[in-house]
Tab-separated table of C-alpha atoms in Angstrom:
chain	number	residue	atom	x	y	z
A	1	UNK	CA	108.302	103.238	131.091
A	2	UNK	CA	106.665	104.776	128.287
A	3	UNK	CA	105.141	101.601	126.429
A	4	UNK	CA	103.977	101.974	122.496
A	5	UNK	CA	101.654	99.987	120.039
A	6	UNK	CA	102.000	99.862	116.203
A	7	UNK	CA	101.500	97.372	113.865
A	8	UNK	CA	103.780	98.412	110.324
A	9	UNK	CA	103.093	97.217	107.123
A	10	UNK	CA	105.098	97.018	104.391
A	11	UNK	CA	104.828	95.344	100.558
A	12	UNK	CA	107.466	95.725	97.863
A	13	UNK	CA	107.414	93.324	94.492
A	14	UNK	CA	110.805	92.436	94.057
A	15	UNK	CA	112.928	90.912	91.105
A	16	UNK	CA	113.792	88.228	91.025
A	17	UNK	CA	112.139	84.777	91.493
A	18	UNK	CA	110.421	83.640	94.918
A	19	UNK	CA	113.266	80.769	94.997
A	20	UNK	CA	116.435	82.921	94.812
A	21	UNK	CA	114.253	85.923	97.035
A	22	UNK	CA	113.385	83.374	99.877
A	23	UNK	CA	117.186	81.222	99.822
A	24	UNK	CA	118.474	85.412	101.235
A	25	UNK	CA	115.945	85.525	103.335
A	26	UNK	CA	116.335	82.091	104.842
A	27	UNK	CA	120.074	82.054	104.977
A	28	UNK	CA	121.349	83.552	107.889
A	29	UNK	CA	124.694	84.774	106.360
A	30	UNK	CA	123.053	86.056	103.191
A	31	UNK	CA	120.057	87.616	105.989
A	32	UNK	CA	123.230	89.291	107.432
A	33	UNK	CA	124.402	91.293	104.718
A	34	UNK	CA	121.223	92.722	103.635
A	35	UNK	CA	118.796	93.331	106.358
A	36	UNK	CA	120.715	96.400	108.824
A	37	UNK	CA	121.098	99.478	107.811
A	38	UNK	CA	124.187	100.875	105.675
A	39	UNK	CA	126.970	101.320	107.909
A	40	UNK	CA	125.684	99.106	110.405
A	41	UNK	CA	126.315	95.514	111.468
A	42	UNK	CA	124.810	91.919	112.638
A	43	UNK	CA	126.768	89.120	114.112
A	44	UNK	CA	124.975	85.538	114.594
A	45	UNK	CA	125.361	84.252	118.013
A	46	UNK	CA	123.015	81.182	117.368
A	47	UNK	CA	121.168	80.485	113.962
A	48	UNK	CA	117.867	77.876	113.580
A	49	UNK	CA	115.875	78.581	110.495
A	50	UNK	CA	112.952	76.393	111.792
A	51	UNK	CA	109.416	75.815	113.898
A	52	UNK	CA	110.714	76.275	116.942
A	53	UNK	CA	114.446	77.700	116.364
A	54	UNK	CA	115.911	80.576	117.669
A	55	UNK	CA	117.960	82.875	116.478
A	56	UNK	CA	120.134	85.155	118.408
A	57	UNK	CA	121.964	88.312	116.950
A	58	UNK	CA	124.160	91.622	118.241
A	59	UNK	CA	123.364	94.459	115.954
A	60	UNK	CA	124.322	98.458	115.448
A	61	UNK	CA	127.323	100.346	114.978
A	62	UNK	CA	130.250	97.889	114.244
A	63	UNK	CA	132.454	99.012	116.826
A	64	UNK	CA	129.761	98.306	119.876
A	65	UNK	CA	126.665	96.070	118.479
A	66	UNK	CA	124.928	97.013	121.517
A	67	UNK	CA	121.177	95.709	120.481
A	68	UNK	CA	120.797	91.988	120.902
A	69	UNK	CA	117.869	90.667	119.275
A	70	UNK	CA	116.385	87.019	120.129
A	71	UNK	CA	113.826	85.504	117.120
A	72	UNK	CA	111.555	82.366	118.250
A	73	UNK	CA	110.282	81.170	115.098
A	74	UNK	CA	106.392	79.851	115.496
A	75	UNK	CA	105.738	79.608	112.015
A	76	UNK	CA	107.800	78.548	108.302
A	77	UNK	CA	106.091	77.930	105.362
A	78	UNK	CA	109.074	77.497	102.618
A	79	UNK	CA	108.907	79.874	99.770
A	80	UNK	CA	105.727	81.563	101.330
A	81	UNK	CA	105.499	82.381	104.958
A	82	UNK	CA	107.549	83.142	107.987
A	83	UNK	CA	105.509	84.131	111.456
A	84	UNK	CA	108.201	85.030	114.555
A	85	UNK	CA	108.626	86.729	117.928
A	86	UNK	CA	111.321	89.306	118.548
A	87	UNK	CA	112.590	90.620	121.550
A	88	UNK	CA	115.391	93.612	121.152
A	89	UNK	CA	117.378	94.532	124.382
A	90	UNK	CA	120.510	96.580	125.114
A	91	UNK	CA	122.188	96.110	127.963
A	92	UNK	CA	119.722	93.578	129.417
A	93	UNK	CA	117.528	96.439	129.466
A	94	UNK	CA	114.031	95.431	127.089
A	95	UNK	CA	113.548	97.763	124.500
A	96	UNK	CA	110.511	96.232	122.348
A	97	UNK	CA	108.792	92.915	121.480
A	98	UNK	CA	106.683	91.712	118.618
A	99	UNK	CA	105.254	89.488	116.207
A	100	UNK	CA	106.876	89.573	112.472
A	101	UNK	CA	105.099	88.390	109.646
A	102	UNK	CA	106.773	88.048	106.436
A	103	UNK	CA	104.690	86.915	103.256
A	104	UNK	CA	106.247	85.587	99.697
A	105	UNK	CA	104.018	85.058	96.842
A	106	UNK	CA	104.469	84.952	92.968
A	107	UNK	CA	103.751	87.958	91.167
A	108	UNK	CA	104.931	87.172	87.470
A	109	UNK	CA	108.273	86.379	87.191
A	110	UNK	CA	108.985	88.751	90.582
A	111	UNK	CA	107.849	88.110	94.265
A	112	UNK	CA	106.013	90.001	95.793
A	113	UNK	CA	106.702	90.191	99.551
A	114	UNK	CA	104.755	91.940	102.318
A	115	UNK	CA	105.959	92.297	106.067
A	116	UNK	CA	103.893	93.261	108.800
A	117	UNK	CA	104.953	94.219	112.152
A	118	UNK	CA	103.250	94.401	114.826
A	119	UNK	CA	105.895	96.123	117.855
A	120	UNK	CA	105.393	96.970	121.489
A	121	UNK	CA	107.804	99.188	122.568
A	122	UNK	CA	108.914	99.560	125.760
A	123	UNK	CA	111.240	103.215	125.636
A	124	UNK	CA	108.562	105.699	123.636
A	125	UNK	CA	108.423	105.987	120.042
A	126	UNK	CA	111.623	106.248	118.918
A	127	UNK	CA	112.073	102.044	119.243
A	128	UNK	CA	108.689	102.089	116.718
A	129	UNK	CA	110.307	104.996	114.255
A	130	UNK	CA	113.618	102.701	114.352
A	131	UNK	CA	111.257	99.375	113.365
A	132	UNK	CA	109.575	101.277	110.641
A	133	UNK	CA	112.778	102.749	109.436
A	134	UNK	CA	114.789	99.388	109.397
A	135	UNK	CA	112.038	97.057	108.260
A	136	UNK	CA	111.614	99.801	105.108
A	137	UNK	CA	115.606	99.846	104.533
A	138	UNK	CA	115.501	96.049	105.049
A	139	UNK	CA	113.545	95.486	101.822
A	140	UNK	CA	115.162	97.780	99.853
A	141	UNK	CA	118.499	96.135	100.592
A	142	UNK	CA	116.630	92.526	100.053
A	143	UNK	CA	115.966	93.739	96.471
A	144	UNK	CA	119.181	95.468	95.936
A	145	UNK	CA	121.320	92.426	97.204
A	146	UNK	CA	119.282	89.698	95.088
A	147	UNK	CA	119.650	91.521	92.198
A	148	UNK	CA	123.474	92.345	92.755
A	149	UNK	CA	123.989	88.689	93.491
């Protein structure tokens, strides 16, 4: 087991408004459509947008969404803060853990949001390249699917 530390930061100012920017993040459906990559997919299992919900998803390619990912949320500020845990496994085989922080603040009339990720994987760097990679994509597709909306 070749275990891996990183904490990822990220911070994009996004149009619009903190209300319509934090109802796609909240909302598991809209959270759906925006946050995997292009060409990829994420099916629900169990949804609970609160202190002490958990939500359980199957990600990747559409034909095999082989990554199951379970999110305990610990903390939920409306319109400014979301703390959680993540687990990602395939195959009941643990590929990483971590702690997710996502921040929302005003910023004009945009929001400014900054995530920070802080990842333990458990299979090398690759799982840490693939956090980095989809948390980036993930706010570029918030931003893009707010706007489009």
């Amino acid at each position: 087991m070749s275990i891996v530390h990183e904490t990822l930061k990220f911070t994009k100012t996004i149009n619009p408004e903190l209300s319509r920017v934090w109802e796609a993040f909240a909302d598991p459906i809209q959270r759906a459509r925006w946050s995997v990559p292009m060409g990829e997919a994420m099916v629900y299992e169990q949804a609970a947008f609160e202190v002490g919900g958990r939500d359980r998803y199957r990600c990747g390619p559409p034909e095999s969404l082989d990554f199951v990912n379970i999110v305990d949320y610990s903390l939920i500020v409306p319109q400014s803060l979301v703390v959680y845990t993540e687990t990602v496994t395939t195959s009941d085989q643990p590929l990483s853990a971590g702690v997710v922080t996502w921040s929302f603040t005003v910023s004009g009339d945009k929001t400014e949001v900054q995530l920070t990720s802080q990842v333990t994987s458990f299979v090398g760097d690759g799982m840490i390249e693939g956090n980095r990679n989809g948390h980036a994509k993930a706010l570029n597709q918030l931003e893009e699917f707010v706007l489009d909306e």
